Amino acid sequence: MPTIDCDTHYWPIEFLDTVANAAKGRIEWVDDRTVAYWRDGELIHRFKTTRWDLGERKQMMDQEGFDIQVLIPDNRPFLYELGPDLGPEMARAFNDYAAAATKGEDRFIPVSWVYLPDMKGAVKEMLRAVEELGIRAVKLTGGYGNADLDAEAMWPLFEAADHHRIPILVHPAARAFESQPAHPWLIGADRFAPMRFLSSAIGFPMTYMHTITRLIFSGTMDRFPNLNFSFFEGGCGWVPFLMTQLDNETKHRSFGEWQKKSGITLQRKPSEYFDRFFVSAISYEPYLADTARQWKNHRIIIGSDFDHGDPIATWPHTVTDVHALPGLSAADQELILGGNAAVFLG
């Protein structure tokens, strides 16, 4: 079974040359290995050549022990405030470039990006990426507007993903503007002010627990039975806790009253839906073996956060970290390092 790094960030600067929109921004070389991306007179992001150079990535993969990288469209340059013209154009240009750059490469799995505020266009672009470009996975930063992923506004995208069995990768964007007040870690960024550095480490798992609960109890997972989601940079130790809490809630009288009032009847126990939620572990989680044991038939995957320098990033020692974790069986190591990701990605 190949080892698969499911969380690596990818932003090839050359795709920007194919965007005609004058508002696209510009690339400025800081030194021979570092670029800065500017848009609307604002520094959006600064990153190194490893963010797009596949040759450099292969060297790092060999050093780390990964056979395959999943190339997630980088967060901060790709948010939902780009506007109705620039957003869809950036998505199309990125997807075209990613497909061409990885054609014939068996060590990279490209992931498409779509501009959610244009839902009709987002569905069209996701299907174009699948049918014309061969990109069979899509990345979302979360919901958009004052809504989470279970919102009815998301249903057109989910219907298409369900029909074509397109896996959905969820990766929020901390420390960057998003009009997503429904997400617990954001709320005007006030929740973690003045401790913004905690917005990913604490905010991501909070967001995921909120999102998964809504996806289950809204009936979304029943409505779209072929949907599979993956969640990144929030760890996985919270999953057994959430499964237990949600199952316990269904034993109370208030749950039955809610079902009658809402008209929603879950087809399975809440914990049983977790076979469709693939959650990326952080290789330094010391309780990973316990999590794998408590989450029966777990869907734990792994991501290094390459090539970010965040505290949550674990490259270039992710694989060796997992192998060194006490109590983690060889079978679970294989599932976490590649087996589950192979199932998720088809």
mmCIF file of N, CA, C and O in Angstrom, residues 168-258:
data_model
loop_
_atom_site.group_PDB
_atom_site.id
_atom_site.type_symbol
_atom_site.label_atom_id
_atom_site.label_comp_id
_atom_site.label_asym_id
_atom_site.label_seq_id
_atom_site.Cartn_x
_atom_site.Cartn_y
_atom_site.Cartn_z
ATOM 1 N N ILE A 168 -14.961 15.119 -1.212
ATOM 2 C CA ILE A 168 -14.908 16.530 -0.857
ATOM 3 C C ILE A 168 -13.896 16.722 0.267
ATOM 4 O O ILE A 168 -14.034 16.138 1.346
ATOM 5 N N LEU A 169 -12.874 17.540 0.016
ATOM 6 C CA LEU A 169 -11.858 17.845 1.010
ATOM 7 C C LEU A 169 -12.203 19.190 1.647
ATOM 8 O O LEU A 169 -12.395 20.183 0.933
ATOM 9 N N VAL A 170 -12.296 19.226 2.969
ATOM 10 C CA VAL A 170 -12.653 20.452 3.686
ATOM 11 C C VAL A 170 -11.416 20.959 4.421
ATOM 12 O O VAL A 170 -10.847 20.259 5.258
ATOM 13 N N HIS A 171 -11.026 22.190 4.094
ATOM 14 C CA HIS A 171 -9.854 22.790 4.726
ATOM 15 C C HIS A 171 -10.114 24.276 4.905
ATOM 16 O O HIS A 171 -9.983 25.051 3.969
ATOM 17 N N PRO A 172 -10.498 24.718 6.118
ATOM 18 C CA PRO A 172 -10.722 26.151 6.347
ATOM 19 C C PRO A 172 -9.442 26.954 6.194
ATOM 20 O O PRO A 172 -8.355 26.397 6.022
ATOM 21 N N ALA A 173 -9.597 28.258 6.278
ATOM 22 C CA ALA A 173 -8.447 29.144 6.107
ATOM 23 C C ALA A 173 -8.353 30.066 7.309
ATOM 24 O O ALA A 173 -9.022 31.082 7.382
ATOM 25 N N ALA A 174 -7.538 29.694 8.260
ATOM 26 C CA ALA A 174 -7.361 30.514 9.458
ATOM 27 C C ALA A 174 -6.579 31.780 9.142
ATOM 28 O O ALA A 174 -5.816 31.826 8.185
ATOM 29 N N ARG A 175 -6.790 32.776 9.948
ATOM 30 C CA ARG A 175 -6.071 34.045 9.859
ATOM 31 C C ARG A 175 -6.277 34.740 8.524
ATOM 32 O O ARG A 175 -5.450 35.521 8.080
ATOM 33 N N ALA A 176 -7.371 34.444 7.840
ATOM 34 C CA ALA A 176 -7.666 35.102 6.578
ATOM 35 C C ALA A 176 -9.145 35.455 6.553
ATOM 36 O O ALA A 176 -9.959 34.807 7.196
ATOM 37 N N PHE A 177 -9.497 36.485 5.810
ATOM 38 C CA PHE A 177 -10.886 36.936 5.787
ATOM 39 C C PHE A 177 -11.784 35.911 5.097
ATOM 40 O O PHE A 177 -11.525 35.477 3.998
ATOM 41 N N GLU A 178 -12.839 35.532 5.782
ATOM 42 C CA GLU A 178 -13.912 34.761 5.174
ATOM 43 C C GLU A 178 -15.217 35.216 5.794
ATOM 44 O O GLU A 178 -15.307 35.374 7.003
ATOM 45 N N SER A 179 -16.223 35.427 4.996
ATOM 46 C CA SER A 179 -17.531 35.800 5.518
ATOM 47 C C SER A 179 -18.284 34.533 5.877
ATOM 48 O O SER A 179 -19.218 34.121 5.200
ATOM 49 N N GLN A 180 -17.844 33.891 6.944
ATOM 50 C CA GLN A 180 -18.434 32.625 7.370
ATOM 51 C C GLN A 180 -18.742 32.670 8.862
ATOM 52 O O GLN A 180 -18.186 31.914 9.651
ATOM 53 N N PRO A 181 -19.643 33.561 9.295
ATOM 54 C CA PRO A 181 -19.905 33.679 10.725
ATOM 55 C C PRO A 181 -20.537 32.447 11.338
ATOM 56 O O PRO A 181 -20.595 32.332 12.558
ATOM 57 N N ALA A 182 -21.019 31.499 10.519
ATOM 58 C CA ALA A 182 -21.575 30.270 11.080
ATOM 59 C C ALA A 182 -20.493 29.367 11.644
ATOM 60 O O ALA A 182 -20.779 28.462 12.420
ATOM 61 N N HIS A 183 -19.261 29.596 11.261
ATOM 62 C CA HIS A 183 -18.180 28.738 11.731
ATOM 63 C C HIS A 183 -17.730 29.167 13.123
ATOM 64 O O HIS A 183 -17.357 30.321 13.326
ATOM 65 N N PRO A 184 -17.723 28.266 14.075
ATOM 66 C CA PRO A 184 -17.453 28.641 15.471
ATOM 67 C C PRO A 184 -16.120 29.323 15.695
ATOM 68 O O PRO A 184 -15.991 30.147 16.591
ATOM 69 N N TRP A 185 -15.094 28.978 14.895
ATOM 70 C CA TRP A 185 -13.785 29.556 15.172
ATOM 71 C C TRP A 185 -13.653 30.966 14.635
ATOM 72 O O TRP A 185 -12.720 31.684 14.969
ATOM 73 N N LEU A 186 -14.599 31.405 13.794
ATOM 74 C CA LEU A 186 -14.440 32.722 13.197
ATOM 75 C C LEU A 186 -15.220 33.771 13.989
ATOM 76 O O LEU A 186 -14.702 34.431 14.856
ATOM 77 N N ILE A 187 -16.502 33.896 13.686
ATOM 78 C CA ILE A 187 -17.389 34.870 14.331
ATOM 79 C C ILE A 187 -16.666 36.209 14.475
ATOM 80 O O ILE A 187 -16.393 36.709 15.551
ATOM 81 N N GLY A 188 -16.356 36.795 13.347
ATOM 82 C CA GLY A 188 -15.688 38.084 13.345
ATOM 83 C C GLY A 188 -14.278 38.045 13.895
ATOM 84 O O GLY A 188 -13.711 39.077 14.230
ATOM 85 N N ALA A 189 -13.709 36.852 14.014
ATOM 86 C CA ALA A 189 -12.353 36.650 14.558
ATOM 87 C C ALA A 189 -12.273 37.041 16.026
ATOM 88 O O ALA A 189 -11.200 37.063 16.613
ATOM 89 N N ASP A 190 -13.404 37.355 16.658
ATOM 90 C CA ASP A 190 -13.386 37.811 18.045
ATOM 91 C C ASP A 190 -13.189 36.665 19.030
ATOM 92 O O ASP A 190 -12.692 36.870 20.135
ATOM 93 N N ARG A 191 -13.594 35.466 18.659
ATOM 94 C CA ARG A 191 -13.541 34.363 19.606
ATOM 95 C C ARG A 191 -12.121 34.103 20.095
ATOM 96 O O ARG A 191 -11.908 33.746 21.248
ATOM 97 N N PHE A 192 -11.143 34.269 19.206
ATOM 98 C CA PHE A 192 -9.761 34.006 19.590
ATOM 99 C C PHE A 192 -8.932 35.289 19.716
ATOM 100 O O PHE A 192 -7.729 35.219 19.914
ATOM 101 N N ALA A 193 -9.573 36.436 19.588
ATOM 102 C CA ALA A 193 -8.830 37.682 19.787
ATOM 103 C C ALA A 193 -8.511 37.837 21.268
ATOM 104 O O ALA A 193 -9.368 37.604 22.111
ATOM 105 N N PRO A 194 -7.290 38.243 21.646
ATOM 106 C CA PRO A 194 -6.160 38.551 20.741
ATOM 107 C C PRO A 194 -5.232 37.356 20.561
ATOM 108 O O PRO A 194 -4.030 37.517 20.462
ATOM 109 N N MET A 195 -5.793 36.148 20.536
ATOM 110 C CA MET A 195 -4.979 34.925 20.443
ATOM 111 C C MET A 195 -5.202 34.256 19.097
ATOM 112 O O MET A 195 -5.537 33.080 19.011
ATOM 113 N N ARG A 196 -5.017 35.003 18.006
ATOM 114 C CA ARG A 196 -5.340 34.491 16.684
ATOM 115 C C ARG A 196 -4.538 33.246 16.331
ATOM 116 O O ARG A 196 -4.954 32.454 15.487
ATOM 117 N N PHE A 197 -3.382 33.067 16.963
ATOM 118 C CA PHE A 197 -2.558 31.896 16.660
ATOM 119 C C PHE A 197 -3.283 30.593 17.018
ATOM 120 O O PHE A 197 -2.908 29.519 16.561
ATOM 121 N N LEU A 198 -4.326 30.666 17.829
ATOM 122 C CA LEU A 198 -5.090 29.480 18.221
ATOM 123 C C LEU A 198 -6.235 29.167 17.265
ATOM 124 O O LEU A 198 -6.922 28.162 17.436
ATOM 125 N N SER A 199 -6.434 30.018 16.268
ATOM 126 C CA SER A 199 -7.613 29.857 15.424
ATOM 127 C C SER A 199 -7.616 28.565 14.628
ATOM 128 O O SER A 199 -8.680 28.032 14.300
ATOM 129 N N SER A 200 -6.452 28.014 14.324
ATOM 130 C CA SER A 200 -6.416 26.717 13.634
ATOM 131 C C SER A 200 -6.332 25.568 14.626
ATOM 132 O O SER A 200 -7.100 24.608 14.554
ATOM 133 N N ALA A 201 -5.397 25.657 15.587
ATOM 134 C CA ALA A 201 -5.170 24.546 16.512
ATOM 135 C C ALA A 201 -6.422 24.203 17.316
ATOM 136 O O ALA A 201 -6.715 23.029 17.561
ATOM 137 N N ILE A 202 -7.176 25.209 17.736
ATOM 138 C CA ILE A 202 -8.395 24.987 18.506
ATOM 139 C C ILE A 202 -9.629 25.189 17.636
ATOM 140 O O ILE A 202 -10.615 24.464 17.751
ATOM 141 N N GLY A 203 -9.560 26.179 16.749
ATOM 142 C CA GLY A 203 -10.720 26.513 15.936
ATOM 143 C C GLY A 203 -11.117 25.442 14.947
ATOM 144 O O GLY A 203 -12.305 25.187 14.736
ATOM 145 N N PHE A 204 -10.132 24.790 14.319
ATOM 146 C CA PHE A 204 -10.474 23.779 13.318
ATOM 147 C C PHE A 204 -11.262 22.612 13.911
ATOM 148 O O PHE A 204 -12.307 22.236 13.379
ATOM 149 N N PRO A 205 -10.794 21.975 14.997
ATOM 150 C CA PRO A 205 -11.600 20.873 15.535
ATOM 151 C C PRO A 205 -12.968 21.328 16.026
ATOM 152 O O PRO A 205 -13.950 20.586 15.903
ATOM 153 N N MET A 206 -13.083 22.543 16.564
ATOM 154 C CA MET A 206 -14.391 23.066 16.950
ATOM 155 C C MET A 206 -15.309 23.165 15.742
ATOM 156 O O MET A 206 -16.485 22.775 15.787
ATOM 157 N N THR A 207 -14.756 23.697 14.658
ATOM 158 C CA THR A 207 -15.524 23.833 13.424
ATOM 159 C C THR A 207 -15.968 22.470 12.903
ATOM 160 O O THR A 207 -17.121 22.289 12.489
ATOM 161 N N TYR A 208 -15.061 21.500 12.914
ATOM 162 C CA TYR A 208 -15.391 20.191 12.366
ATOM 163 C C TYR A 208 -16.465 19.478 13.187
ATOM 164 O O TYR A 208 -17.354 18.815 12.623
ATOM 165 N N MET A 209 -16.400 19.582 14.498
ATOM 166 C CA MET A 209 -17.441 18.972 15.326
ATOM 167 C C MET A 209 -18.798 19.595 15.030
ATOM 168 O O MET A 209 -19.820 18.903 14.932
ATOM 169 N N HIS A 210 -18.797 20.897 14.858
ATOM 170 C CA HIS A 210 -20.023 21.626 14.525
ATOM 171 C C HIS A 210 -20.541 21.194 13.154
ATOM 172 O O HIS A 210 -21.728 20.890 12.977
ATOM 173 N N THR A 211 -19.656 21.164 12.171
ATOM 174 C CA THR A 211 -20.043 20.840 10.802
ATOM 175 C C THR A 211 -20.550 19.409 10.672
ATOM 176 O O THR A 211 -21.592 19.153 10.051
ATOM 177 N N ILE A 212 -19.822 18.454 11.244
ATOM 178 C CA ILE A 212 -20.226 17.049 11.141
ATOM 179 C C ILE A 212 -21.565 16.827 11.832
ATOM 180 O O ILE A 212 -22.434 16.098 11.318
ATOM 181 N N THR A 213 -21.762 17.439 12.989
ATOM 182 C CA THR A 213 -23.042 17.317 13.685
ATOM 183 C C THR A 213 -24.183 17.818 12.803
ATOM 184 O O THR A 213 -25.232 17.170 12.685
ATOM 185 N N ARG A 214 -23.982 18.945 12.149
ATOM 186 C CA ARG A 214 -25.028 19.500 11.285
ATOM 187 C C ARG A 214 -25.239 18.618 10.050
ATOM 188 O O ARG A 214 -26.384 18.428 9.617
ATOM 189 N N LEU A 215 -24.171 18.104 9.462
ATOM 190 C CA LEU A 215 -24.320 17.241 8.289
ATOM 191 C C LEU A 215 -25.145 15.999 8.621
ATOM 192 O O LEU A 215 -25.944 15.523 7.796
ATOM 193 N N ILE A 216 -24.966 15.469 9.823
ATOM 194 C CA ILE A 216 -25.708 14.271 10.225
ATOM 195 C C ILE A 216 -27.154 14.613 10.552
ATOM 196 O O ILE A 216 -28.096 14.054 9.970
ATOM 197 N N PHE A 217 -27.358 15.534 11.492
ATOM 198 C CA PHE A 217 -28.694 15.780 12.022
ATOM 199 C C PHE A 217 -29.582 16.571 11.067
ATOM 200 O O PHE A 217 -30.804 16.594 11.248
ATOM 201 N N SER A 218 -29.019 17.195 10.067
ATOM 202 C CA SER A 218 -29.834 17.866 9.050
ATOM 203 C C SER A 218 -30.410 16.888 8.041
ATOM 204 O O SER A 218 -31.270 17.251 7.231
ATOM 205 N N GLY A 219 -29.906 15.638 8.053
ATOM 206 C CA GLY A 219 -30.322 14.653 7.062
ATOM 207 C C GLY A 219 -29.527 14.720 5.774
ATOM 208 O O GLY A 219 -29.809 13.969 4.829
ATOM 209 N N THR A 220 -28.504 15.585 5.737
ATOM 210 C CA THR A 220 -27.716 15.744 4.518
ATOM 211 C C THR A 220 -27.019 14.452 4.112
ATOM 212 O O THR A 220 -26.978 14.095 2.927
ATOM 213 N N MET A 221 -26.484 13.722 5.085
ATOM 214 C CA MET A 221 -25.775 12.489 4.756
ATOM 215 C C MET A 221 -26.721 11.409 4.249
ATOM 216 O O MET A 221 -26.313 10.538 3.472
ATOM 217 N N ASP A 222 -27.971 11.446 4.679
ATOM 218 C CA ASP A 222 -28.966 10.513 4.154
ATOM 219 C C ASP A 222 -29.436 10.940 2.772
ATOM 220 O O ASP A 222 -29.675 10.101 1.896
ATOM 221 N N ARG A 223 -29.588 12.229 2.569
ATOM 222 C CA ARG A 223 -30.051 12.751 1.284
ATOM 223 C C ARG A 223 -29.052 12.433 0.176
ATOM 224 O O ARG A 223 -29.440 12.170 -0.968
ATOM 225 N N PHE A 224 -27.761 12.462 0.525
ATOM 226 C CA PHE A 224 -26.705 12.225 -0.469
ATOM 227 C C PHE A 224 -25.847 11.051 0.008
ATOM 228 O O PHE A 224 -24.773 11.241 0.593
ATOM 229 N N PRO A 225 -26.278 9.828 -0.240
ATOM 230 C CA PRO A 225 -25.645 8.650 0.377
ATOM 231 C C PRO A 225 -24.246 8.328 -0.141
ATOM 232 O O PRO A 225 -23.552 7.506 0.466
ATOM 233 N N ASN A 226 -23.814 8.959 -1.237
ATOM 234 C CA ASN A 226 -22.478 8.674 -1.771
ATOM 235 C C ASN A 226 -21.456 9.750 -1.423
ATOM 236 O O ASN A 226 -20.318 9.680 -1.879
ATOM 237 N N LEU A 227 -21.861 10.739 -0.612
ATOM 238 C CA LEU A 227 -20.937 11.810 -0.244
ATOM 239 C C LEU A 227 -19.937 11.324 0.797
ATOM 240 O O LEU A 227 -20.316 10.721 1.798
ATOM 241 N N ASN A 228 -18.659 11.625 0.568
ATOM 242 C CA ASN A 228 -17.607 11.394 1.550
ATOM 243 C C ASN A 228 -16.841 12.694 1.754
ATOM 244 O O ASN A 228 -16.529 13.399 0.782
ATOM 245 N N PHE A 229 -16.550 13.026 3.012
ATOM 246 C CA PHE A 229 -15.834 14.244 3.357
ATOM 247 C C PHE A 229 -14.524 13.899 4.060
ATOM 248 O O PHE A 229 -14.453 12.917 4.801
ATOM 249 N N SER A 230 -13.521 14.749 3.858
ATOM 250 C CA SER A 230 -12.299 14.659 4.673
ATOM 251 C C SER A 230 -12.037 16.017 5.306
ATOM 252 O O SER A 230 -12.406 17.062 4.755
ATOM 253 N N PHE A 231 -11.409 15.992 6.483
ATOM 254 C CA PHE A 231 -11.190 17.199 7.267
ATOM 255 C C PHE A 231 -9.729 17.252 7.704
ATOM 256 O O PHE A 231 -9.189 16.249 8.191
ATOM 257 N N PHE A 232 -9.123 18.443 7.583
ATOM 258 C CA PHE A 232 -7.681 18.562 7.754
ATOM 259 C C PHE A 232 -7.286 19.558 8.832
ATOM 260 O O PHE A 232 -7.954 20.550 9.075
ATOM 261 N N GLU A 233 -6.153 19.263 9.466
ATOM 262 C CA GLU A 233 -5.465 20.134 10.418
ATOM 263 C C GLU A 233 -6.246 20.353 11.710
ATOM 264 O O GLU A 233 -5.988 21.310 12.430
ATOM 265 N N GLY A 234 -7.173 19.455 12.023
ATOM 266 C CA GLY A 234 -7.878 19.554 13.286
ATOM 267 C C GLY A 234 -7.612 18.377 14.202
ATOM 268 O O GLY A 234 -8.233 18.250 15.260
ATOM 269 N N GLY A 235 -6.681 17.497 13.801
ATOM 270 C CA GLY A 235 -6.449 16.288 14.571
ATOM 271 C C GLY A 235 -7.645 15.361 14.498
ATOM 272 O O GLY A 235 -8.642 15.627 13.810
ATOM 273 N N CYS A 236 -7.572 14.239 15.218
ATOM 274 C CA CYS A 236 -8.666 13.268 15.192
ATOM 275 C C CYS A 236 -9.064 12.779 16.573
ATOM 276 O O CYS A 236 -9.991 11.982 16.708
ATOM 277 N N GLY A 237 -8.396 13.255 17.627
ATOM 278 C CA GLY A 237 -8.678 12.754 18.972
ATOM 279 C C GLY A 237 -10.071 13.062 19.463
ATOM 280 O O GLY A 237 -10.587 12.392 20.363
ATOM 281 N N TRP A 238 -10.735 14.054 18.869
ATOM 282 C CA TRP A 238 -12.088 14.446 19.262
ATOM 283 C C TRP A 238 -13.174 13.543 18.673
ATOM 284 O O TRP A 238 -14.335 13.627 19.087
ATOM 285 N N VAL A 239 -12.823 12.686 17.719
ATOM 286 C CA VAL A 239 -13.848 11.899 17.026
ATOM 287 C C VAL A 239 -14.581 10.931 17.957
ATOM 288 O O VAL A 239 -15.825 10.906 17.974
ATOM 289 N N PRO A 240 -13.896 10.103 18.767
ATOM 290 C CA PRO A 240 -14.650 9.207 19.668
ATOM 291 C C PRO A 240 -15.549 9.973 20.634
ATOM 292 O O PRO A 240 -16.664 9.528 20.940
ATOM 293 N N PHE A 241 -15.079 11.121 21.119
ATOM 294 C CA PHE A 241 -15.902 11.962 21.987
ATOM 295 C C PHE A 241 -17.189 12.372 21.280
ATOM 296 O O PHE A 241 -18.287 12.232 21.819
ATOM 297 N N LEU A 242 -17.056 12.869 20.053
ATOM 298 C CA LEU A 242 -18.232 13.347 19.325
ATOM 299 C C LEU A 242 -19.186 12.202 19.000
ATOM 300 O O LEU A 242 -20.417 12.352 19.126
ATOM 301 N N MET A 243 -18.656 11.065 18.587
ATOM 302 C CA MET A 243 -19.507 9.911 18.289
ATOM 303 C C MET A 243 -20.327 9.522 19.517
ATOM 304 O O MET A 243 -21.538 9.258 19.425
ATOM 305 N N THR A 244 -19.674 9.485 20.674
ATOM 306 C CA THR A 244 -20.361 9.112 21.920
ATOM 307 C C THR A 244 -21.435 10.129 22.278
ATOM 308 O O THR A 244 -22.565 9.765 22.629
ATOM 309 N N GLN A 245 -21.090 11.410 22.194
ATOM 310 C CA GLN A 245 -22.032 12.457 22.549
ATOM 311 C C GLN A 245 -23.271 12.432 21.650
ATOM 312 O O GLN A 245 -24.407 12.562 22.125
ATOM 313 N N LEU A 246 -23.054 12.280 20.348
ATOM 314 C CA LEU A 246 -24.179 12.308 19.416
ATOM 315 C C LEU A 246 -25.080 11.082 19.592
ATOM 316 O O LEU A 246 -26.313 11.190 19.522
ATOM 317 N N ASP A 247 -24.485 9.915 19.817
ATOM 318 C CA ASP A 247 -25.299 8.720 20.063
ATOM 319 C C ASP A 247 -26.121 8.877 21.337
ATOM 320 O O ASP A 247 -27.304 8.499 21.386
ATOM 321 N N ASN A 248 -25.501 9.423 22.379
ATOM 322 C CA ASN A 248 -26.218 9.605 23.638
ATOM 323 C C ASN A 248 -27.389 10.561 23.485
ATOM 324 O O ASN A 248 -28.437 10.387 24.128
ATOM 325 N N GLU A 249 -27.238 11.575 22.653
ATOM 326 C CA GLU A 249 -28.316 12.542 22.468
ATOM 327 C C GLU A 249 -29.572 11.888 21.896
ATOM 328 O O GLU A 249 -30.697 12.303 22.188
ATOM 329 N N THR A 250 -29.392 10.851 21.065
ATOM 330 C CA THR A 250 -30.558 10.215 20.439
ATOM 331 C C THR A 250 -31.353 9.363 21.419
ATOM 332 O O THR A 250 -32.448 8.904 21.084
ATOM 333 N N LYS A 251 -30.832 9.155 22.622
ATOM 334 C CA LYS A 251 -31.542 8.363 23.625
ATOM 335 C C LYS A 251 -32.476 9.215 24.479
ATOM 336 O O LYS A 251 -33.262 8.681 25.260
ATOM 337 N N HIS A 252 -32.391 10.517 24.334
ATOM 338 C CA HIS A 252 -33.200 11.406 25.157
ATOM 339 C C HIS A 252 -34.553 11.691 24.513
ATOM 340 O O HIS A 252 -34.690 11.659 23.279
ATOM 341 N N ARG A 253 -35.521 11.998 25.328
ATOM 342 C CA ARG A 253 -36.867 12.304 24.848
ATOM 343 C C ARG A 253 -36.852 13.496 23.893
ATOM 344 O O ARG A 253 -37.606 13.540 22.916
ATOM 345 N N SER A 254 -35.981 14.450 24.174
ATOM 346 C CA SER A 254 -35.945 15.656 23.348
ATOM 347 C C SER A 254 -35.588 15.345 21.894
ATOM 348 O O SER A 254 -36.015 16.052 20.975
ATOM 349 N N PHE A 255 -34.816 14.261 21.666
ATOM 350 C CA PHE A 255 -34.468 13.893 20.295
ATOM 351 C C PHE A 255 -35.704 13.437 19.533
ATOM 352 O O PHE A 255 -35.913 13.827 18.376
ATOM 353 N N GLY A 256 -36.517 12.626 20.156
ATOM 354 C CA GLY A 256 -37.749 12.184 19.511
ATOM 355 C C GLY A 256 -38.680 13.342 19.210
ATOM 356 O O GLY A 256 -39.308 13.393 18.141
ATOM 357 N N GLU A 257 -38.763 14.277 20.145
ATOM 358 C CA GLU A 257 -39.606 15.458 19.921
ATOM 359 C C GLU A 257 -39.071 16.284 18.753
ATOM 360 O O GLU A 257 -39.854 16.804 17.941
ATOM 361 N N TRP A 258 -37.744 16.389 18.684
ATOM 362 C CA TRP A 258 -37.138 17.140 17.573
ATOM 363 C C TRP A 258 -37.416 16.469 16.238
ATOM 364 O O TRP A 258 -37.730 17.139 15.249
#
